[in-house]
mmCIF file of C-alpha atoms and ligand atoms in Angstrom:
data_model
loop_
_atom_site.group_PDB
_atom_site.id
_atom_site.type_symbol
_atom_site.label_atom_id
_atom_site.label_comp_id
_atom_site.label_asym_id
_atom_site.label_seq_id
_atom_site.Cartn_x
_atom_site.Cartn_y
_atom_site.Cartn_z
ATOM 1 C CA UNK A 1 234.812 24.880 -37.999
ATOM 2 C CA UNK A 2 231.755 27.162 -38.584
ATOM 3 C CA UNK A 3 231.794 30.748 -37.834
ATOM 4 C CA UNK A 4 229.384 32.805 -35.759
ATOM 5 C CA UNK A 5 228.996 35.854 -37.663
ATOM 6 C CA UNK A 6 226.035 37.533 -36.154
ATOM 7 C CA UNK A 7 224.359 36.746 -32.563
ATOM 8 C CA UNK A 8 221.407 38.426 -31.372
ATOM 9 C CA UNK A 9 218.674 37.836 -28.173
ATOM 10 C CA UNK A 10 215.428 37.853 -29.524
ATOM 11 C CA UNK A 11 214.000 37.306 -25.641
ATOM 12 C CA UNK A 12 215.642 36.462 -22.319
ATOM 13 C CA UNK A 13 216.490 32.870 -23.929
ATOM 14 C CA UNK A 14 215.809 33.021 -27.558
ATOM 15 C CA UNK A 15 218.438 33.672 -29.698
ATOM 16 C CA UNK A 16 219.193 34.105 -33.326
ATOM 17 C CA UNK A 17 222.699 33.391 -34.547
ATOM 18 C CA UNK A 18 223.818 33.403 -38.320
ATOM 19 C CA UNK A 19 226.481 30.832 -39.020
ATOM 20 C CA UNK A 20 228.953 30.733 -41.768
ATOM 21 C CA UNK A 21 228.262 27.244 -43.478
ATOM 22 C CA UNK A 22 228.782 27.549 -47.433
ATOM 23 C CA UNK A 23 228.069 23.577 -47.933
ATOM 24 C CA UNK A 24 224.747 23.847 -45.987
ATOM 25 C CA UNK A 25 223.160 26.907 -47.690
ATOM 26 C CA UNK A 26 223.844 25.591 -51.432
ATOM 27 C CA UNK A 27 220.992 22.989 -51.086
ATOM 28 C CA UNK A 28 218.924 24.238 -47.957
ATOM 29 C CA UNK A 29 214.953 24.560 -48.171
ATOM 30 C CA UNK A 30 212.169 24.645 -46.482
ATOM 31 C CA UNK A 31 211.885 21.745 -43.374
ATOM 32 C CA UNK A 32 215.427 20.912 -43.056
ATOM 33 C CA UNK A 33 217.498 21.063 -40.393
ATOM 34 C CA UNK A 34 221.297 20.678 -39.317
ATOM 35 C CA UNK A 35 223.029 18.933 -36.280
ATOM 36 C CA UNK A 36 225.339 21.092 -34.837
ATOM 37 C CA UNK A 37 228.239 20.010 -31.747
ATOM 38 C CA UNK A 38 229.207 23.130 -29.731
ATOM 39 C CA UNK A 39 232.523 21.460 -29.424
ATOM 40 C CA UNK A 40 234.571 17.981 -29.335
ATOM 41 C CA UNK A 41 232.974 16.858 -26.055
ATOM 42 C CA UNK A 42 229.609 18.382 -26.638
ATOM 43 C CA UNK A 43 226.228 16.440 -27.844
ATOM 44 C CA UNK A 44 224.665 16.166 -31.060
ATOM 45 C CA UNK A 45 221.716 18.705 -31.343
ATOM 46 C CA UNK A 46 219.149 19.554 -34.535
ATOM 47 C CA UNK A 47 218.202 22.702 -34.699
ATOM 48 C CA UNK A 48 215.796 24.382 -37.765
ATOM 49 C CA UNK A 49 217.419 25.558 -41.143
ATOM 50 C CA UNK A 50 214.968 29.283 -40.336
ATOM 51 C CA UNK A 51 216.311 31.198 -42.984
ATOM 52 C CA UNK A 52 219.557 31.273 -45.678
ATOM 53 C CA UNK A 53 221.583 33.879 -46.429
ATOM 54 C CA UNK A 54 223.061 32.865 -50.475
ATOM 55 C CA UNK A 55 225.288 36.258 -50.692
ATOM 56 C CA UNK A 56 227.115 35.647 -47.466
ATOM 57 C CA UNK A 57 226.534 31.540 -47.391
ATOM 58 C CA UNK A 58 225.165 32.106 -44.205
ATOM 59 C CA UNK A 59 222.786 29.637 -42.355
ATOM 60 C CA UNK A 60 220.398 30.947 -39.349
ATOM 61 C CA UNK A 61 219.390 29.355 -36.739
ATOM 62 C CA UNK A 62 216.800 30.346 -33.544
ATOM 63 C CA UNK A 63 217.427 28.366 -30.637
ATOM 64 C CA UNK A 64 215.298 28.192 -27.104
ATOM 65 C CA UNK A 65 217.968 27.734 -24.455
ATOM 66 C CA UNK A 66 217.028 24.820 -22.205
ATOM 67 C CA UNK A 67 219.391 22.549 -21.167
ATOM 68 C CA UNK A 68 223.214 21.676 -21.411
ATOM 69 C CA UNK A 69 223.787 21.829 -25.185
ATOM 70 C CA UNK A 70 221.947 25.152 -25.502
ATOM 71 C CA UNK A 71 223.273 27.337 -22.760
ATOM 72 C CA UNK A 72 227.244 26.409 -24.150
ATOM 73 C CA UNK A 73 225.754 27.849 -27.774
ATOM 74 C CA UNK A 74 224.461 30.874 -25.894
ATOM 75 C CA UNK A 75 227.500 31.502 -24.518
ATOM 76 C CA UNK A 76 229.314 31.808 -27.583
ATOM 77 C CA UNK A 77 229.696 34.796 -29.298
ATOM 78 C CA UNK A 78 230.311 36.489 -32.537
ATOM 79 C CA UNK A 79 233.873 35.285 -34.149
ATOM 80 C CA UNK A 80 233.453 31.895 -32.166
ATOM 81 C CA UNK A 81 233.507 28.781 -33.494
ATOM 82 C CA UNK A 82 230.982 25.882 -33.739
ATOM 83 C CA UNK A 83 232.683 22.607 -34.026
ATOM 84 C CA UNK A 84 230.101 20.752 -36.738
ATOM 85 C CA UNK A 85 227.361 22.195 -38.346
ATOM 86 C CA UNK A 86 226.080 18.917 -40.474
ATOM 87 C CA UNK A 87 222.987 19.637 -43.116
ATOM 88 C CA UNK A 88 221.120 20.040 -44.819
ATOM 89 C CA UNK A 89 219.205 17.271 -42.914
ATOM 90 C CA UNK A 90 215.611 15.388 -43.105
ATOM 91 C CA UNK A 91 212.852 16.197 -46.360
ATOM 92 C CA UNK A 92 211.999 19.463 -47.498
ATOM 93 C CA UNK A 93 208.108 20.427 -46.780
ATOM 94 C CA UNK A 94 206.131 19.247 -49.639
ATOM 95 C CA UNK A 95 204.334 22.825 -50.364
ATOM 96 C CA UNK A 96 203.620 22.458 -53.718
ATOM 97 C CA UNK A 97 200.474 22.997 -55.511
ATOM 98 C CA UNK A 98 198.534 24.809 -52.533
ATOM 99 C CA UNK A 99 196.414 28.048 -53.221
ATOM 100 C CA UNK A 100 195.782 28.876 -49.597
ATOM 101 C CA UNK A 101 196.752 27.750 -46.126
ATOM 102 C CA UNK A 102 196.726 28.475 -42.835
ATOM 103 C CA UNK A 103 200.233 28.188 -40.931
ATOM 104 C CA UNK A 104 200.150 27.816 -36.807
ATOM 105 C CA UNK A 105 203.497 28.179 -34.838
ATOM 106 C CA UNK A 106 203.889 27.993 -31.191
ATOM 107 C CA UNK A 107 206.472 29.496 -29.529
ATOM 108 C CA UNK A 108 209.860 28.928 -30.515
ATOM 109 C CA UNK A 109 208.046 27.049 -33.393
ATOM 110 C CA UNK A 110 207.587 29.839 -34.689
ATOM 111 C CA UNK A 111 211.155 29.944 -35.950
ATOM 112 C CA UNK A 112 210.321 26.666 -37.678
ATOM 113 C CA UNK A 113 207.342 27.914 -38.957
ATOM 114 C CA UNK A 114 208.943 31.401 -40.913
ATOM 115 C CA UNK A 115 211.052 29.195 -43.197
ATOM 116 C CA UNK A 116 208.003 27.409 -44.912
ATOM 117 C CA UNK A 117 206.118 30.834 -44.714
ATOM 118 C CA UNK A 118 208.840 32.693 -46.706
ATOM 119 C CA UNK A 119 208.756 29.662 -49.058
ATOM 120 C CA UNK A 120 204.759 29.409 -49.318
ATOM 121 C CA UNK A 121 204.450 33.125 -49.900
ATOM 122 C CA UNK A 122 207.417 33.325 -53.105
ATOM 123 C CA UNK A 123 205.214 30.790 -54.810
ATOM 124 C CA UNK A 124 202.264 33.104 -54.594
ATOM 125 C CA UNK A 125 200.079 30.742 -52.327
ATOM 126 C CA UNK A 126 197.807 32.835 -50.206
ATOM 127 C CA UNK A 127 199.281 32.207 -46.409
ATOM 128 C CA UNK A 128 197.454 33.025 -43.196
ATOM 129 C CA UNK A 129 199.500 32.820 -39.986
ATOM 130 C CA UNK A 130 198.537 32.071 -36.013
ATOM 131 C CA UNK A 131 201.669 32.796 -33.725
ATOM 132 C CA UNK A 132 201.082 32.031 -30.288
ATOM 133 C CA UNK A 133 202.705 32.627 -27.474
ATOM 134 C CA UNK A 134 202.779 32.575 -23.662
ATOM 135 C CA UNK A 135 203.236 36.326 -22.966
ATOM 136 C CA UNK A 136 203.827 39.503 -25.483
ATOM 137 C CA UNK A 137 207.758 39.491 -23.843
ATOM 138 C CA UNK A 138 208.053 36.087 -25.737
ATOM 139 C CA UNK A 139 207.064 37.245 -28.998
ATOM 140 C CA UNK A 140 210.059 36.768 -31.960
ATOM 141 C CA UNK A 141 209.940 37.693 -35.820
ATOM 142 C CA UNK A 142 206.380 39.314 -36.186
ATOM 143 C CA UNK A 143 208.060 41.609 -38.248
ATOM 144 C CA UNK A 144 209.928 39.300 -40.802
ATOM 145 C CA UNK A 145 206.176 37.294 -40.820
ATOM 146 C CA UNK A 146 204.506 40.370 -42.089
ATOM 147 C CA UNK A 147 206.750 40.619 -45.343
ATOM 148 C CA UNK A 148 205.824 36.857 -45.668
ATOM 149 C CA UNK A 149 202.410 36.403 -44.814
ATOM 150 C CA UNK A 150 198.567 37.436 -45.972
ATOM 151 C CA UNK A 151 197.168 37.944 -42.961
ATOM 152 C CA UNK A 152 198.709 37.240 -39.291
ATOM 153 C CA UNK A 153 196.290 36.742 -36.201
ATOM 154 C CA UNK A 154 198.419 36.875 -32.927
ATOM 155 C CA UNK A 155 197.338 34.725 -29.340
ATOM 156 C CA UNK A 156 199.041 35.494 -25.771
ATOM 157 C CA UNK A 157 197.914 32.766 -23.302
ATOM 158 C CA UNK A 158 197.521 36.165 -20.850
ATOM 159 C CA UNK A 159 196.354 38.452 -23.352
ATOM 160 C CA UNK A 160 199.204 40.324 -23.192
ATOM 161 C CA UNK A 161 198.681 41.009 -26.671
ATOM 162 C CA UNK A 162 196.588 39.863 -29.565
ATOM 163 C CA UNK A 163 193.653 37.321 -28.863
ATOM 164 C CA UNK A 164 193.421 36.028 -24.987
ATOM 165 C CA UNK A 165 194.086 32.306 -25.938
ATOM 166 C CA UNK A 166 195.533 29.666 -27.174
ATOM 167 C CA UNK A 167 196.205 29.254 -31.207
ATOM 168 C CA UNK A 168 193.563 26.437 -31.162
ATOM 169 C CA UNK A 169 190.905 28.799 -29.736
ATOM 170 C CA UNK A 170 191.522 31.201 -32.614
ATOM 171 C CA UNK A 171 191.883 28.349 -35.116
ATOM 172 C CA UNK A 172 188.368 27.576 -33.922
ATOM 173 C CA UNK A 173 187.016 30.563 -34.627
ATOM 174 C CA UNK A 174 188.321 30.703 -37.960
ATOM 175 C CA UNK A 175 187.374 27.438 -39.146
ATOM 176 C CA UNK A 176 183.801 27.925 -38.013
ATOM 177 C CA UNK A 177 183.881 30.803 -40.683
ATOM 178 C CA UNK A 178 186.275 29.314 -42.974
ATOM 179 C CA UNK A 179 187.134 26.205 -44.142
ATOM 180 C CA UNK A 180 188.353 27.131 -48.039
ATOM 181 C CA UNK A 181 192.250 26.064 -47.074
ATOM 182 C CA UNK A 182 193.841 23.554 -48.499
ATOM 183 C CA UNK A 183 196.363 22.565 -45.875
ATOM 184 C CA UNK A 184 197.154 23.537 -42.239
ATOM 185 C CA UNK A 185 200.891 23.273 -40.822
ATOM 186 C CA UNK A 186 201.179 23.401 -37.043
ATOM 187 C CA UNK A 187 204.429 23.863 -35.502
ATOM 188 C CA UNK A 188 204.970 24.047 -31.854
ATOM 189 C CA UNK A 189 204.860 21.958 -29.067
ATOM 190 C CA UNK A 190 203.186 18.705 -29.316
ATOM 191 C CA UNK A 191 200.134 19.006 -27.088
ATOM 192 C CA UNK A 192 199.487 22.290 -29.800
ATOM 193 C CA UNK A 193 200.004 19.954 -32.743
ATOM 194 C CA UNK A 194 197.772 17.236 -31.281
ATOM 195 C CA UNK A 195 194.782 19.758 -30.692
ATOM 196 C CA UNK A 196 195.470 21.431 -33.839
ATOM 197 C CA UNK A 197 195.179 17.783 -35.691
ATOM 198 C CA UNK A 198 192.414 16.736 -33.823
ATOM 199 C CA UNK A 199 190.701 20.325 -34.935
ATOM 200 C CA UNK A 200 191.596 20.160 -38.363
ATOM 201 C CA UNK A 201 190.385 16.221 -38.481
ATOM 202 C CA UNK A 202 187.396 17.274 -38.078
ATOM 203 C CA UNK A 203 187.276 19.258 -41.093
ATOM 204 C CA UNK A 204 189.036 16.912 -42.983
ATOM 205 C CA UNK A 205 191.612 19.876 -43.713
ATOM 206 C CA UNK A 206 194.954 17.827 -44.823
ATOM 207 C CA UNK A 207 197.303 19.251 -41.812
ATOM 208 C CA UNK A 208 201.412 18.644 -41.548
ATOM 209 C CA UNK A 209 203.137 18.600 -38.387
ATOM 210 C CA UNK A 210 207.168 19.040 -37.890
ATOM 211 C CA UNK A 211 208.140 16.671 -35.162
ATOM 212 C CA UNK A 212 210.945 16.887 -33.018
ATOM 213 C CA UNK A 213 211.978 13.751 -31.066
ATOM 214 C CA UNK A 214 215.295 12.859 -29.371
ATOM 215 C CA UNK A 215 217.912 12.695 -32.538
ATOM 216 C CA UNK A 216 221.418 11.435 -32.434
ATOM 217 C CA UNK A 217 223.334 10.509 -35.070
ATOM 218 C CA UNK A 218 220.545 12.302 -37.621
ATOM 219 C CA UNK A 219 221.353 9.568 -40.436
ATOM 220 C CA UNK A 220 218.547 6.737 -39.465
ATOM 221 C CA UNK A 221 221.084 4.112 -38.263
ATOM 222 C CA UNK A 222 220.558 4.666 -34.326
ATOM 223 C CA UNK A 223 216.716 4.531 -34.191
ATOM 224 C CA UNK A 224 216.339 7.633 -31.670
ATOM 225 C CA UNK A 225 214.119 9.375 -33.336
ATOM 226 C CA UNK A 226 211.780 6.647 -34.245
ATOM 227 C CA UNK A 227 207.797 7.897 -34.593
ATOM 228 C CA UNK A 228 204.758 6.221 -34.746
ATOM 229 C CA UNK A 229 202.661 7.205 -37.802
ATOM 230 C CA UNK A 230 199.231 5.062 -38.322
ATOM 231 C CA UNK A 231 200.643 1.481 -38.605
ATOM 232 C CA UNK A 232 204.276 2.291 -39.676
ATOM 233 C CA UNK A 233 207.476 3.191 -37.496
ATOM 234 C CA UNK A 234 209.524 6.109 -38.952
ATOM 235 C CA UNK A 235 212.439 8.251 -38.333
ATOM 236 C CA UNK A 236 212.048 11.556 -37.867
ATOM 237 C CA UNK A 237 215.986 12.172 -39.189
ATOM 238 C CA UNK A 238 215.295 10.692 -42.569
ATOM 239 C CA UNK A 239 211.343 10.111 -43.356
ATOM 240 C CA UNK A 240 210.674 13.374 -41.871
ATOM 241 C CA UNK A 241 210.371 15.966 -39.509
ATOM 242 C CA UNK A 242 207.320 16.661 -41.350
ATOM 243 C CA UNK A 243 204.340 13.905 -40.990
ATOM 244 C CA UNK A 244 200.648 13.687 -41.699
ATOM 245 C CA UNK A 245 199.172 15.449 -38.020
ATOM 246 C CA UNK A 246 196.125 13.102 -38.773
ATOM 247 C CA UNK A 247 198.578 10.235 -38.526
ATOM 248 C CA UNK A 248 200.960 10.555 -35.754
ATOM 249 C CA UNK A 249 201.065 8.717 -32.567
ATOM 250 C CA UNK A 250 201.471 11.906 -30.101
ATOM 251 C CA UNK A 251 201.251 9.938 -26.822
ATOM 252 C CA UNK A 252 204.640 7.740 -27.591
ATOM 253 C CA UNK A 253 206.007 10.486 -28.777
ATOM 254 C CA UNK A 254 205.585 12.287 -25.929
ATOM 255 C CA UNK A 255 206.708 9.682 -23.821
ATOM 256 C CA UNK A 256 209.600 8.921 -25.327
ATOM 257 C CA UNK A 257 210.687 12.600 -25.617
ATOM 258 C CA UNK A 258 210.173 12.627 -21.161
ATOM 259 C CA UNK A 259 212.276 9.500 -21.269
ATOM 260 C CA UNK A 260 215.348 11.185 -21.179
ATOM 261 C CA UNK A 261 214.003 14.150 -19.028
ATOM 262 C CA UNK A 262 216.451 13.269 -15.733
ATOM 263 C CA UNK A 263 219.345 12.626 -16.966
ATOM 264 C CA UNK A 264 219.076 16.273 -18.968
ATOM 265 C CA UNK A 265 218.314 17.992 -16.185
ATOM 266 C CA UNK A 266 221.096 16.646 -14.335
ATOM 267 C CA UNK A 267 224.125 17.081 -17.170
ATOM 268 C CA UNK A 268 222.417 20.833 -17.300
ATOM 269 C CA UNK A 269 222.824 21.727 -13.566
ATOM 270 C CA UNK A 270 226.255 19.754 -13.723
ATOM 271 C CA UNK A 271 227.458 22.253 -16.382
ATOM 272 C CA UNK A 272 226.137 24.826 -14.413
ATOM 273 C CA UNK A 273 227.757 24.007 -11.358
ATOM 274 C CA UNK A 274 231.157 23.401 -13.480
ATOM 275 C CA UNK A 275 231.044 27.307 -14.599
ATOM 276 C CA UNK A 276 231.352 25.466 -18.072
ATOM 277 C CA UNK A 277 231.009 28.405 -20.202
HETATM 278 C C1 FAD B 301 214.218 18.362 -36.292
HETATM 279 C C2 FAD B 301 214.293 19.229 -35.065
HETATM 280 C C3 FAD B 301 214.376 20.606 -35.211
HETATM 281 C C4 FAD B 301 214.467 21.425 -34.073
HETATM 282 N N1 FAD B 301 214.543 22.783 -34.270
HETATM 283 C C5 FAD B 301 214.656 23.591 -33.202
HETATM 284 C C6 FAD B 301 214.793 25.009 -33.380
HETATM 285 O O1 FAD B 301 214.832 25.528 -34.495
HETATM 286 N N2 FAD B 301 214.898 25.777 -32.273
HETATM 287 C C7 FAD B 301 214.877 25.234 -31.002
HETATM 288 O O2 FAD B 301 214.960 26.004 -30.029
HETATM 289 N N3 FAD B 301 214.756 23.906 -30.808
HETATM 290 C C8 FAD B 301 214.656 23.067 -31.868
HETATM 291 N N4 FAD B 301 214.574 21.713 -31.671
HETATM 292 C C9 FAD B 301 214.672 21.198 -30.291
HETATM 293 C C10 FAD B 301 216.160 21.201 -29.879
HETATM 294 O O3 FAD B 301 216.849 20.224 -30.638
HETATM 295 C C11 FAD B 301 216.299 20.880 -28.360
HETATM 296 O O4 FAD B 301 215.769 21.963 -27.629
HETATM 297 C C12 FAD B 301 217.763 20.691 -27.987
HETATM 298 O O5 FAD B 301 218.201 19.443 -28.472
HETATM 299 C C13 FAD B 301 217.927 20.715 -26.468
HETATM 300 O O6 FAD B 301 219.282 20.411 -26.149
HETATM 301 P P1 FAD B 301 219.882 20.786 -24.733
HETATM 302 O O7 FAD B 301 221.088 19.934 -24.501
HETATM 303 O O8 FAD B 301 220.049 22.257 -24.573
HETATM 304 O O9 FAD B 301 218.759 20.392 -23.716
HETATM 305 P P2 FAD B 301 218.449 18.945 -23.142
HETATM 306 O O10 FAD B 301 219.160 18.834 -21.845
HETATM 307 O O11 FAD B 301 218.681 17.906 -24.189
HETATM 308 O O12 FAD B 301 216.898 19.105 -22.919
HETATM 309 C C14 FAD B 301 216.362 19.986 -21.915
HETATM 310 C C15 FAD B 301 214.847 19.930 -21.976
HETATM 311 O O13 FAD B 301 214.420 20.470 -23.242
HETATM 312 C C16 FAD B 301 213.355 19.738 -23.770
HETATM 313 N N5 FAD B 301 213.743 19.133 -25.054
HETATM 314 C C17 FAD B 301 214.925 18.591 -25.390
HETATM 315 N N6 FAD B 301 214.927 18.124 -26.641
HETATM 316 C C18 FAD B 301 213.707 18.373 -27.099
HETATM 317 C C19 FAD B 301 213.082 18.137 -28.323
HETATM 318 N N7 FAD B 301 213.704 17.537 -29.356
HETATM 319 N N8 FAD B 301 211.809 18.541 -28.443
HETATM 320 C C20 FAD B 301 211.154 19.156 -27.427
HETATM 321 N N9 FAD B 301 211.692 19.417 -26.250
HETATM 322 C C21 FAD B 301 212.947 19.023 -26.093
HETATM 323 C C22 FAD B 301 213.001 18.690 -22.759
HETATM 324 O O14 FAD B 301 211.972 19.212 -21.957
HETATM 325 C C23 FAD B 301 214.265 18.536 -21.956
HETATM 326 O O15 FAD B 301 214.040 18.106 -20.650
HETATM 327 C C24 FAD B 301 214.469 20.869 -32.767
HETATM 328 C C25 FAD B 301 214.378 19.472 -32.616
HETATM 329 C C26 FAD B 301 214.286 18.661 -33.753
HETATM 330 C C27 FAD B 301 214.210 17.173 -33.589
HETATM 331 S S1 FES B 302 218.416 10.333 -35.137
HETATM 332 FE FE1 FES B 302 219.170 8.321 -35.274
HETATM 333 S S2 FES B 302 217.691 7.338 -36.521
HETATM 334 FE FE2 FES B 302 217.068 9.406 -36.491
#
């Protein structure tokens, strides 16, 4: 059993929760994740490693709530239990060796995204950061990015705050200007990966994306979260999340990620209708 020690709403259905998991935090970094079960009848879901806590052995994790497995996490409080919390999971981000990058995260990406910022920035690489997001009532952590970052620029698809736009429209601009970085990471959802690959292609910019099929055992033996990358198939569980953006097949991925899109929407409004939590 892993305990919920802190629980907080960063929006209407973002939430932060810190989780007491000693044998997860001794080897955590950057790019990892864990597979957690709410409880003995619940699914397998991965969720990002976004930050470690070493003096209280303390993982944290952000979650968007949007189906079944998400709203019975939400419910639970501080104190609670989580039934297994398995990690850490997948390959670290390879970061080393870079002078100056430019990290993009979308949305609830952007949880994804602080990690490898906070890792990036304590090995003195210069990092510049685009956060988008739909509306300024959906920002999260632009405070714990500023003690972790060079230079933020900030997008709001309404212009709610920041730049009127998406991230790709600033990343645009800024290439046009700039094109000195060594790498670009883009985490977010995969039409904003896609565009930001197909941007950065362009500049031949090396770019890493952090994808996040269906996973379900998290090991490589069930072939869920298989990904097409140039001519090979990989796993996102083991080979990854992280791939070259250049590379990736974001079509099939996409598809395959809507393949299950029914039957979620049904076991959500079930559990819904059930009063589960
Ligand atoms: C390696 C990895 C790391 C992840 N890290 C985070 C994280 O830090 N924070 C976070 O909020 N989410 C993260 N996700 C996505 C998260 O796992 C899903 O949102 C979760 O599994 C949904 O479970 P559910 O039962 O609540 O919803 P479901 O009923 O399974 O899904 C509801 C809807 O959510 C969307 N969805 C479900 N799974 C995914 C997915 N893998 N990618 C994109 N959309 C999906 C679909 O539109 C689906 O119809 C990560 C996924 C992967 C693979
Ligand atoms: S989740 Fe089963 S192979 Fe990756």
């Amino acid at each position: 059993m892993y305990k919920i020690i802190y629980k907080k709403s960063l929006t209407p259905t973002i939430t932060l929760m810190k989780v007491l998991a000693p044998d997860v935090t001794r080897h955590a970094k950057a790019g990892q994740f864990i597979i957690l079960r709410v409880d003995e009848k619940g699914e397998r879901i991965p969720l990002t490693i976004a930050d470690i806590d070493h003096a209280l052995k303390s993982v944290t994790i952000i979650f968007q709530v949007v189906g079944k497995t998400t709203y019975l996490l939400n419910m639970l409080s501080e104190g609670d239990d989580i039934l297994d919390f398995v990690g850490p999971l997948g390959k670290p981000t390879e970061i080393e060796n870079l002078k100056k990058v430019l990290v993009i995260g979308g949305g609830v990406g952007s949880a994804i995204a602080y990690p490898l910022c906070k890792a990036l920035f304590e090995q003195n690489t210069q990092v510049e950061l685009i956060l988008g997001f739909k509306s300024k009532d959906q920002i999260i952590l632009k405070e714990a990015f500023e003690t972790v970052t060079n230079h933020q620029y900030m997008t709001t698809d309404d212009g709610s705050y920041g730049e009127k736009g998406f991230v790709t429209d600033q990343l645009n601009k800024i290439l046009k200007k700039d094109q000195s970085y060594d790498h670009v990471f883009a985490i977010g959802p995969i039409p904003m990966m896609k565009a930001v690959s197909d941007m950065t292609k362009n500049y031949q910019i090396p770019t890493t994306v952090s994808l996040n099929p269906i996973m379900i055992d998290g090991t490589g033996m069930c072939g869920g979260c298989r990904v097409k990358v140039g001519d090979g198939i990989k796993f996102a569980c083991v080979d990854g999340p992280d791939f070259d953006g250049h590379q990736v097949d974001y079509d099939a991925l996409l598809k395959r990620n809507m393949a299950y899109r029914l039957k979620e929407q049904k076991d959500f409004e079930d559990v819904l209708k059930r009063g589960e939590a």
